[in-house]
Amino acid sequence: MASRAAEQREEARQSAARLEAEGVRNVALTWVDNAGVARVKTVPAQRLPEAAARGVGMSPVFDVFTSDDAITESDHLGGPDGDLRLFPALDRLTALAGQPGWAWAPADRYDQLGAPHPACQRQFARRMTERAAEAGLELRMGFETEWIVTRAPEGHHPAAADAYETLDYPCAGPAYGMTRVVELSDYLRDVTEALTVQGIEVLQLHPEYAPGQFEVTTAPGDPVRAADDVVLVRETVRAISARHGLRASFAPSFVAGQVGNGCHLHLGLYRDGTSLHRTPEAAWGLAPDAVSFLGGVLNALPALLAIGCPSPASYLRLQPSHWAGVYQCWGVENREAALRLITGAPDDPDGGHAEVKTFDAAANPYLAVGAVIAAGLHGIECATQLPEPQTGDPGVLGVRERARRGIVRLPATLTEATDRLEKSAPLYEAMGGVLHGAVLAVRRAEEAHFAGSEAEDTAAATRWRW
């Protein structure tokens, strides 16, 4: 342990010297809580070696924070007692292009004796990645990040968080229109430039459907890296927006009744470096393990919604015929299916993969990737099969026709999704009682807080939380 601490200290000393030479004076160490909010402790750059060797203190109570900063409790967590240590992931240490003088690193959480904290979401994602590797599987994952920008209130004072807040969009162009790119070309250029400088490969950026809405897609990586990346992407977009006098929201429902922000998860399966989505002669090109993995994910989607759609506001976004994937079905290139199989170009060996369309940015991305892997591995263990793929929009079918095809609606409320998560033995086993219980406690607290709220008030109250 002492030897490892010395190695960490020396690596951090070299990193701190490099950062200080680049003008970095402070380092933000982030973790994402169970409500999907990125929380932070910061240290001066010269203190990074000490932080890497001994960690930075934090309370375990953050595991039961809700999105409005209220505190609930679970059987294992809550109250003022205890202490944890945040250890920066030095391999992800990044100077922030949008915040001169600052660097960032995600953090893993341990107790004071050096044991992994059982509710550390980042380590949960790593455990599931390692479990997949033990089964001979490599996963490559990536997120699409959607956000909405408005002009920041004059004087940069917080805007009123109510249904009557004035929203001043900085662009007037149509959905997916080049006009929006012209109107905000300097801003969008700075977003892509900052991400690139920070080592994030941008695949594409474009206007989206809702007013002031954009989407950026970044390159896939291993699951933990993908989750790290999406945290860095959001905070970079937020920082660049502020420097342009704008305010960015990643909330699932920005304005009730309008299209919200999703955060779709893309995943590809590989064995020995070969894609399991490129199997000749196989139905849909999927190797047997890919079929079972995706079948496991599809079967678990009702419970997974409590992970990937964790706010009452999430269910304002999940509406039929909005490309949000609200029915428990899959389809080949079907954007209304909850699980979409993307075939890619026939000559692209990495083109085939799958997309979970239901998830949004209120989700903790480490929980999201870990839970999806757990569900998929359970599918392989059970030799789960995929049903027939669906074409078209299930939302326009009659109730009887959906029933005939075996298509059911995914949970329409957080309460229903949380009930399904509570009963999911595979996810309980994968997450462990401490993490599983903390997630359930936060979901129940969010349900209680927004019980009886009008849709407009729920959207307004959560508009700037993510």
Coordinates of C-alpha atoms in Angstrom, one line a residue:
M1 CA 0.0 0.0 0.0
A2 CA 2.8 2.4 1.0
S3 CA 4.7 1.5 -2.2
R4 CA 1.6 2.2 -4.3
A5 CA 1.0 5.5 -2.6
A6 CA 4.6 6.5 -3.3
E7 CA 4.2 5.6 -7.0
Q8 CA 1.0 7.6 -7.2
R9 CA 2.6 10.6 -5.5
E10 CA 5.5 10.6 -7.9
E11 CA 3.3 10.2 -11.0
A12 CA 1.1 13.1 -9.7
R13 CA 4.2 15.2 -8.9
Q14 CA 5.3 14.9 -12.6
S15 CA 1.7 15.7 -13.7
A16 CA 1.4 18.7 -11.5
A17 CA 4.7 20.1 -12.8
R18 CA 3.5 19.7 -16.3
L19 CA 0.1 21.3 -15.5
E20 CA 1.7 24.2 -13.7
A21 CA 4.0 24.8 -16.7
E22 CA 0.8 25.0 -18.8
G23 CA -0.6 27.6 -16.5
V24 CA -2.9 25.3 -14.5
R25 CA -3.4 26.3 -10.9
N26 CA -6.4 24.2 -9.8
V27 CA -7.6 20.7 -10.3
A28 CA -11.3 19.7 -10.2
L29 CA -11.9 16.1 -8.9
T30 CA -15.4 15.0 -9.9
W31 CA -17.7 12.1 -9.1
V32 CA -21.3 11.7 -10.2
D33 CA -23.9 11.1 -7.6
N34 CA -26.9 8.8 -7.9
A35 CA -29.1 11.7 -9.0
G36 CA -26.8 12.2 -11.9
V37 CA -25.3 15.5 -10.7
A38 CA -21.5 15.9 -11.1
R39 CA -20.2 16.9 -7.6
V40 CA -16.7 18.2 -7.1
K41 CA -13.8 18.8 -4.7
T42 CA -10.9 21.0 -6.0
V43 CA -7.2 21.1 -5.0
P44 CA -4.4 23.4 -6.0
A45 CA -2.2 21.9 -8.6
Q46 CA 0.7 21.7 -6.3
R47 CA -1.3 19.6 -3.9
L48 CA -2.1 17.0 -6.5
P49 CA 0.7 14.6 -5.3
E50 CA -0.8 14.6 -1.8
A51 CA -4.3 14.0 -3.2
A52 CA -3.1 11.1 -5.3
A53 CA -1.3 9.5 -2.4
R54 CA -3.8 10.0 0.4
G55 CA -7.0 11.0 -1.3
V56 CA -9.3 14.0 -0.6
G57 CA -11.9 13.7 2.1
M58 CA -15.6 13.6 1.4
S59 CA -18.7 12.4 3.2
P60 CA -20.5 9.2 2.2
V61 CA -23.8 11.1 2.4
F62 CA -23.4 12.3 -1.2
D63 CA -24.6 8.9 -2.3
V64 CA -28.1 9.9 -1.0
F65 CA -28.2 13.4 -2.4
T66 CA -31.2 14.1 -4.7
S67 CA -31.1 16.4 -7.7
D68 CA -32.4 19.4 -5.6
D69 CA -29.7 18.9 -3.0
A70 CA -32.0 17.3 -0.4
I71 CA -30.6 14.4 1.5
T72 CA -32.4 11.1 2.0
E73 CA -31.1 7.9 3.5
S74 CA -30.8 4.2 2.8
D75 CA -30.3 1.2 5.0
H76 CA -26.5 1.7 4.6
L77 CA -26.0 5.4 3.9
G78 CA -27.1 8.7 5.2
G79 CA -26.4 11.0 8.1
P80 CA -23.3 12.9 9.2
D81 CA -21.0 10.0 10.1
G82 CA -18.1 8.5 8.1
D83 CA -15.5 9.6 5.7
L84 CA -14.3 8.6 2.2
R85 CA -11.3 9.4 0.1
L86 CA -11.4 10.7 -3.4
F87 CA -8.5 9.4 -5.5
P88 CA -7.9 11.2 -8.9
A89 CA -7.6 9.0 -12.0
L90 CA -4.3 10.4 -13.2
D91 CA -4.6 8.8 -16.6
R92 CA -7.6 11.0 -17.3
L93 CA -6.0 14.2 -15.9
T94 CA -6.9 16.9 -18.5
A95 CA -6.2 20.6 -18.7
L96 CA -9.6 22.3 -19.4
A97 CA -9.7 24.4 -22.6
G98 CA -12.9 26.1 -21.5
Q99 CA -11.6 27.0 -18.1
P100 CA -8.1 28.4 -18.3
G101 CA -6.0 27.7 -15.2
W102 CA -8.0 24.6 -14.4
A103 CA -7.6 20.9 -14.9
W104 CA -10.0 18.0 -14.3
A105 CA -9.8 14.4 -13.3
P106 CA -12.6 11.9 -12.4
A107 CA -12.2 10.2 -9.0
D108 CA -12.6 6.8 -7.5
R109 CA -13.8 6.5 -3.9
Y110 CA -12.3 4.4 -1.2
D111 CA -12.6 4.2 2.6
Q112 CA -9.9 5.5 4.9
L113 CA -8.3 2.0 5.0
G114 CA -8.0 1.9 1.3
A115 CA -10.9 -0.5 0.5
P116 CA -13.1 0.4 -2.4
H117 CA -16.3 2.2 -1.4
P118 CA -19.1 -0.3 -2.2
A119 CA -21.3 2.5 -3.6
C120 CA -18.6 4.0 -5.9
Q121 CA -20.3 4.1 -9.3
R122 CA -17.1 4.5 -11.3
Q123 CA -15.7 1.3 -9.7
F124 CA -19.0 -0.5 -10.4
A125 CA -18.5 0.3 -14.1
R126 CA -15.0 -1.0 -13.9
R127 CA -16.0 -4.2 -12.2
M128 CA -18.6 -4.9 -14.9
T129 CA -16.1 -4.2 -17.6
E130 CA -13.7 -6.6 -16.0
R131 CA -16.5 -9.2 -15.6
A132 CA -17.2 -8.9 -19.4
A133 CA -13.5 -9.3 -20.1
E134 CA -13.4 -12.5 -18.0
A135 CA -16.1 -13.8 -20.3
G136 CA -13.9 -12.9 -23.3
L137 CA -15.9 -9.9 -24.3
E138 CA -14.7 -6.4 -25.0
L139 CA -17.2 -3.6 -25.0
R140 CA -16.8 -0.3 -26.8
M141 CA -19.3 2.4 -25.8
G142 CA -20.1 6.0 -26.5
F143 CA -22.7 8.6 -25.8
E144 CA -24.6 11.1 -27.8
T145 CA -24.9 14.3 -25.8
E146 CA -27.9 16.6 -26.4
W147 CA -28.2 20.1 -24.8
I148 CA -30.2 23.3 -25.1
V149 CA -28.7 26.7 -24.9
T150 CA -30.3 30.0 -24.0
R151 CA -28.8 33.4 -23.4
A152 CA -27.7 33.8 -19.8
P153 CA -29.7 36.2 -17.7
E154 CA -28.3 39.7 -17.6
G155 CA -25.6 40.0 -15.0
H156 CA -25.3 36.2 -14.9
H157 CA -27.7 36.0 -12.0
P158 CA -29.6 32.7 -11.8
A159 CA -32.8 32.7 -13.8
A160 CA -36.0 32.1 -12.0
A161 CA -36.6 28.3 -11.8
D162 CA -40.3 28.3 -12.4
A163 CA -42.7 27.6 -15.3
Y164 CA -42.8 31.3 -16.2
E165 CA -39.0 31.7 -16.6
T166 CA -38.2 33.7 -19.8
L167 CA -36.2 31.6 -22.1
D168 CA -34.1 33.6 -24.6
Y169 CA -32.9 31.3 -27.4
P170 CA -29.8 32.6 -29.2
C171 CA -30.8 31.1 -32.5
A172 CA -34.0 31.0 -34.5
G173 CA -33.1 28.5 -37.3
P174 CA -35.2 25.4 -37.9
A175 CA -34.6 22.0 -36.5
Y176 CA -31.4 20.4 -38.0
G177 CA -31.0 23.6 -40.0
M178 CA -27.8 25.1 -41.3
T179 CA -29.2 28.4 -40.2
R180 CA -28.5 27.5 -36.5
V181 CA -24.9 26.7 -37.4
V182 CA -24.5 30.1 -39.1
E183 CA -26.1 31.9 -36.2
L184 CA -23.8 30.2 -33.6
S185 CA -20.8 29.3 -35.7
D186 CA -18.2 30.8 -33.3
Y187 CA -19.8 29.1 -30.3
L188 CA -20.0 25.7 -32.0
R189 CA -16.4 26.0 -33.4
D190 CA -15.2 26.7 -29.8
V191 CA -17.1 23.7 -28.5
T192 CA -15.5 21.3 -31.0
E193 CA -12.1 22.9 -30.6
A194 CA -12.1 22.6 -26.8
L195 CA -13.2 19.0 -26.9
T196 CA -10.5 18.2 -29.5
V197 CA -7.7 19.9 -27.5
Q198 CA -8.8 17.9 -24.4
G199 CA -8.4 14.6 -26.3
I200 CA -12.1 14.0 -27.1
E201 CA -12.6 12.8 -30.7
V202 CA -15.7 14.5 -32.1
L203 CA -17.5 12.4 -34.6
Q204 CA -20.2 14.9 -35.4
L205 CA -22.1 17.9 -34.1
H206 CA -25.4 19.2 -35.4
P207 CA -28.6 21.1 -34.5
E208 CA -31.3 19.0 -33.0
Y209 CA -35.1 19.2 -33.0
A210 CA -36.1 21.5 -30.1
P211 CA -35.4 25.3 -30.0
G212 CA -31.8 26.0 -29.2
Q213 CA -30.9 22.3 -29.2
F214 CA -27.7 20.7 -30.4
E215 CA -26.1 17.3 -30.2
V216 CA -22.5 16.1 -30.2
T217 CA -21.4 12.5 -30.7
T218 CA -17.9 11.4 -29.6
A219 CA -15.8 8.4 -30.4
P220 CA -16.4 5.2 -28.5
G221 CA -14.0 3.7 -25.9
D222 CA -14.0 1.3 -23.1
P223 CA -17.0 1.7 -20.9
V224 CA -15.3 3.6 -18.0
R225 CA -13.6 5.9 -20.5
A226 CA -16.9 6.5 -22.2
A227 CA -18.5 7.5 -18.9
D228 CA -15.6 9.8 -18.1
D229 CA -15.8 11.3 -21.6
V230 CA -19.5 12.2 -21.3
V231 CA -18.8 14.0 -18.0
L232 CA -16.0 15.9 -19.6
V233 CA -18.1 16.7 -22.6
R234 CA -21.0 18.2 -20.6
E235 CA -18.7 20.3 -18.4
T236 CA -16.8 21.5 -21.4
V237 CA -20.1 22.5 -23.2
R238 CA -21.2 24.2 -20.0
A239 CA -17.9 26.2 -19.8
I240 CA -17.8 27.2 -23.4
S241 CA -21.5 28.3 -23.2
A242 CA -20.7 30.5 -20.2
R243 CA -17.8 32.1 -22.1
H244 CA -20.2 33.0 -24.9
G245 CA -22.8 34.4 -22.6
L246 CA -25.0 31.3 -22.9
R247 CA -26.4 28.8 -20.5
A248 CA -26.5 25.1 -21.3
S249 CA -29.1 22.6 -20.1
F250 CA -28.8 18.8 -20.4
A251 CA -32.1 18.2 -18.6
P252 CA -34.4 15.5 -20.0
S253 CA -37.4 17.9 -20.1
F254 CA -36.4 21.5 -20.8
V255 CA -40.0 22.7 -21.5
A256 CA -42.8 20.4 -20.7
G257 CA -44.5 19.2 -23.9
Q258 CA -41.5 19.8 -26.1
V259 CA -38.8 17.3 -27.3
G260 CA -36.3 16.9 -24.5
N261 CA -32.6 16.0 -24.2
G262 CA -31.6 12.4 -24.5
C263 CA -28.2 10.8 -23.9
H264 CA -28.3 7.7 -26.1
L265 CA -25.8 4.9 -25.2
H266 CA -24.1 3.2 -28.1
L267 CA -22.4 -0.2 -27.6
G268 CA -20.4 -2.6 -29.7
L269 CA -19.4 -6.1 -28.7
Y270 CA -16.0 -7.7 -29.6
R271 CA -14.2 -10.9 -29.0
D272 CA -10.5 -11.2 -29.7
G273 CA -10.7 -7.9 -31.5
T274 CA -13.4 -9.0 -33.9
S275 CA -16.8 -7.4 -33.9
L276 CA -19.7 -9.7 -32.9
H277 CA -21.9 -7.5 -35.1
R278 CA -20.2 -8.7 -38.3
T279 CA -20.9 -12.5 -38.3
P280 CA -21.5 -13.8 -41.9
E281 CA -24.6 -15.9 -42.5
A282 CA -26.0 -15.0 -39.0
A283 CA -29.4 -13.3 -38.6
W284 CA -28.9 -9.6 -38.5
G285 CA -25.1 -10.2 -38.6
L286 CA -25.1 -10.9 -34.9
A287 CA -23.0 -13.7 -33.3
P288 CA -24.8 -15.8 -30.7
D289 CA -23.3 -14.0 -27.8
A290 CA -24.3 -10.6 -29.3
V291 CA -27.9 -11.9 -29.7
S292 CA -28.0 -13.0 -26.0
F293 CA -26.3 -9.9 -24.7
L294 CA -28.8 -7.6 -26.5
G295 CA -31.6 -9.9 -25.5
G296 CA -30.6 -9.5 -21.9
V297 CA -30.5 -5.7 -22.2
L298 CA -33.9 -5.7 -23.9
N299 CA -35.4 -7.8 -21.2
A300 CA -33.9 -5.7 -18.4
L301 CA -35.0 -2.3 -19.9
P302 CA -38.0 -1.8 -17.5
A303 CA -35.5 -2.0 -14.6
L304 CA -32.8 -0.2 -16.5
L305 CA -35.0 2.9 -16.9
A306 CA -34.6 3.6 -13.2
I307 CA -30.8 3.9 -13.9
G308 CA -30.9 5.6 -17.3
C309 CA -34.0 7.7 -16.8
P310 CA -33.7 8.6 -13.1
S311 CA -35.8 11.7 -12.7
P312 CA -39.5 12.3 -12.8
A313 CA -38.6 14.8 -15.5
S314 CA -37.3 11.9 -17.6
Y315 CA -40.8 10.6 -18.1
L316 CA -41.9 13.9 -19.5
R317 CA -39.4 13.2 -22.3
L318 CA -40.4 9.5 -22.8
Q319 CA -43.4 10.0 -25.1
P320 CA -44.5 7.8 -28.0
S321 CA -43.6 8.9 -31.5
H322 CA -40.9 11.2 -30.3
W323 CA -37.9 8.9 -31.2
A324 CA -37.4 8.3 -27.5
G325 CA -37.9 4.5 -27.6
V326 CA -40.8 4.1 -25.1
Y327 CA -41.8 0.6 -26.2
Q328 CA -39.9 -2.5 -25.2
C329 CA -38.9 -3.7 -28.6
W330 CA -35.9 -3.6 -30.9
G331 CA -35.5 -2.9 -34.6
V332 CA -32.9 -2.7 -37.3
E333 CA -32.3 1.1 -37.9
N334 CA -35.6 1.8 -36.2
R335 CA -35.4 5.1 -34.2
E336 CA -38.7 4.4 -32.4
A337 CA -37.4 1.2 -30.9
A338 CA -36.0 1.3 -27.4
L339 CA -33.0 -0.8 -28.7
R340 CA -31.8 0.1 -32.2
L341 CA -29.5 -2.1 -34.1
I342 CA -27.2 0.0 -36.3
T343 CA -25.8 -1.9 -39.3
G344 CA -23.3 0.5 -40.5
A345 CA -21.6 0.4 -43.9
P346 CA -21.0 -3.2 -45.1
D347 CA -17.3 -2.6 -45.6
D348 CA -16.8 -1.0 -42.1
P349 CA -15.6 -3.7 -39.7
D350 CA -16.6 -1.6 -36.7
G351 CA -19.8 -0.1 -38.2
G352 CA -22.2 -2.4 -36.5
H353 CA -23.4 -1.7 -33.0
A354 CA -26.5 -1.1 -30.9
E355 CA -28.1 1.9 -29.4
V356 CA -30.1 2.3 -26.2
K357 CA -32.3 5.2 -27.0
T358 CA -34.2 5.7 -23.8
F359 CA -31.4 7.1 -21.6
D360 CA -31.0 10.8 -20.8
A361 CA -28.3 13.0 -19.2
A362 CA -29.9 12.9 -15.7
A363 CA -28.4 9.4 -15.5
N364 CA -25.1 8.7 -13.8
P365 CA -23.1 7.5 -16.8
Y366 CA -21.1 5.0 -14.7
L367 CA -24.2 3.4 -13.4
A368 CA -25.6 3.4 -17.0
V369 CA -22.7 1.5 -18.6
G370 CA -22.3 -0.8 -15.6
A371 CA -26.0 -1.8 -15.4
V372 CA -26.2 -2.3 -19.2
I373 CA -23.2 -4.6 -19.1
A374 CA -24.6 -6.5 -16.1
A375 CA -27.9 -7.0 -18.0
G376 CA -26.2 -8.1 -21.1
L377 CA -24.0 -10.6 -19.3
H378 CA -27.0 -12.1 -17.6
G379 CA -28.6 -12.5 -21.0
I380 CA -25.5 -14.5 -22.1
E381 CA -25.7 -16.7 -19.0
C382 CA -29.4 -17.4 -19.8
A383 CA -28.9 -17.8 -23.5
T384 CA -31.5 -15.2 -24.0
Q385 CA -32.9 -14.8 -27.6
L386 CA -34.1 -11.6 -29.3
P387 CA -37.7 -11.6 -30.5
E388 CA -38.4 -10.6 -34.1
P389 CA -37.3 -7.0 -34.8
Q390 CA -40.0 -4.4 -35.2
T391 CA -40.4 -1.9 -38.1
G392 CA -42.2 1.4 -38.0
D393 CA -43.6 3.3 -35.1
P394 CA -45.2 1.1 -32.4
G395 CA -47.0 4.2 -31.1
V396 CA -49.3 4.3 -34.2
L397 CA -50.4 0.7 -33.8
G398 CA -53.6 -0.2 -32.0
V399 CA -53.5 -1.7 -28.5
R400 CA -54.5 -5.1 -29.9
E401 CA -51.9 -5.1 -32.6
R402 CA -49.1 -4.2 -30.2
A403 CA -50.3 -7.0 -27.9
R404 CA -50.3 -9.4 -30.9
R405 CA -46.7 -8.5 -31.6
G406 CA -45.7 -8.7 -28.0
I407 CA -44.8 -5.0 -27.7
V408 CA -45.4 -3.5 -24.3
R409 CA -44.9 0.0 -23.0
L410 CA -41.9 0.6 -20.9
P411 CA -42.5 2.2 -17.5
A412 CA -44.3 5.5 -17.8
T413 CA -43.3 6.8 -14.4
L414 CA -40.2 6.7 -12.2
T415 CA -42.2 4.8 -9.5
E416 CA -42.9 2.0 -11.9
A417 CA -39.3 1.8 -13.1
T418 CA -38.0 1.9 -9.6
D419 CA -40.3 -1.0 -8.6
R420 CA -38.8 -3.0 -11.5
L421 CA -35.2 -2.1 -10.4
E422 CA -36.0 -3.1 -6.8
K423 CA -37.2 -6.6 -8.0
S424 CA -34.3 -7.1 -10.4
A425 CA -32.1 -9.9 -8.9
P426 CA -29.4 -9.6 -11.7
L427 CA -28.9 -5.9 -11.1
Y428 CA -29.0 -6.3 -7.3
E429 CA -26.3 -8.9 -7.6
A430 CA -24.1 -6.8 -9.9
M431 CA -24.5 -3.6 -8.0
G432 CA -24.4 -5.0 -4.5
G433 CA -26.7 -4.1 -1.7
V434 CA -25.1 -0.8 -0.7
L435 CA -25.2 0.8 -4.2
H436 CA -28.5 -0.8 -5.2
G437 CA -30.1 0.5 -1.9
A438 CA -28.7 4.0 -2.3
V439 CA -30.1 4.3 -5.9
L440 CA -33.5 3.1 -4.8
A441 CA -33.5 5.6 -1.9
V442 CA -32.7 8.5 -4.2
R443 CA -35.3 7.4 -6.7
R444 CA -38.0 7.1 -4.0
A445 CA -37.1 10.6 -2.6
E446 CA -37.3 12.1 -6.1
E447 CA -40.7 10.5 -6.5
A448 CA -42.0 11.9 -3.2
H449 CA -40.6 15.4 -3.9
F450 CA -42.4 15.7 -7.3
A451 CA -45.6 13.8 -6.3
G452 CA -48.5 15.9 -7.5
S453 CA -46.4 18.4 -9.4
E454 CA -47.7 19.7 -12.8
A455 CA -45.5 18.7 -15.7
E456 CA -44.5 22.4 -16.3
D457 CA -43.3 22.7 -12.7
T458 CA -41.3 19.5 -12.8
A459 CA -39.6 20.6 -16.0
A460 CA -38.8 24.1 -14.6
A461 CA -37.6 22.7 -11.3
T462 CA -35.1 20.4 -13.0
R463 CA -34.2 22.6 -16.0
W464 CA -30.8 23.7 -14.7
R465 CA -29.9 20.7 -12.4
W466 CA -28.0 19.0 -15.3

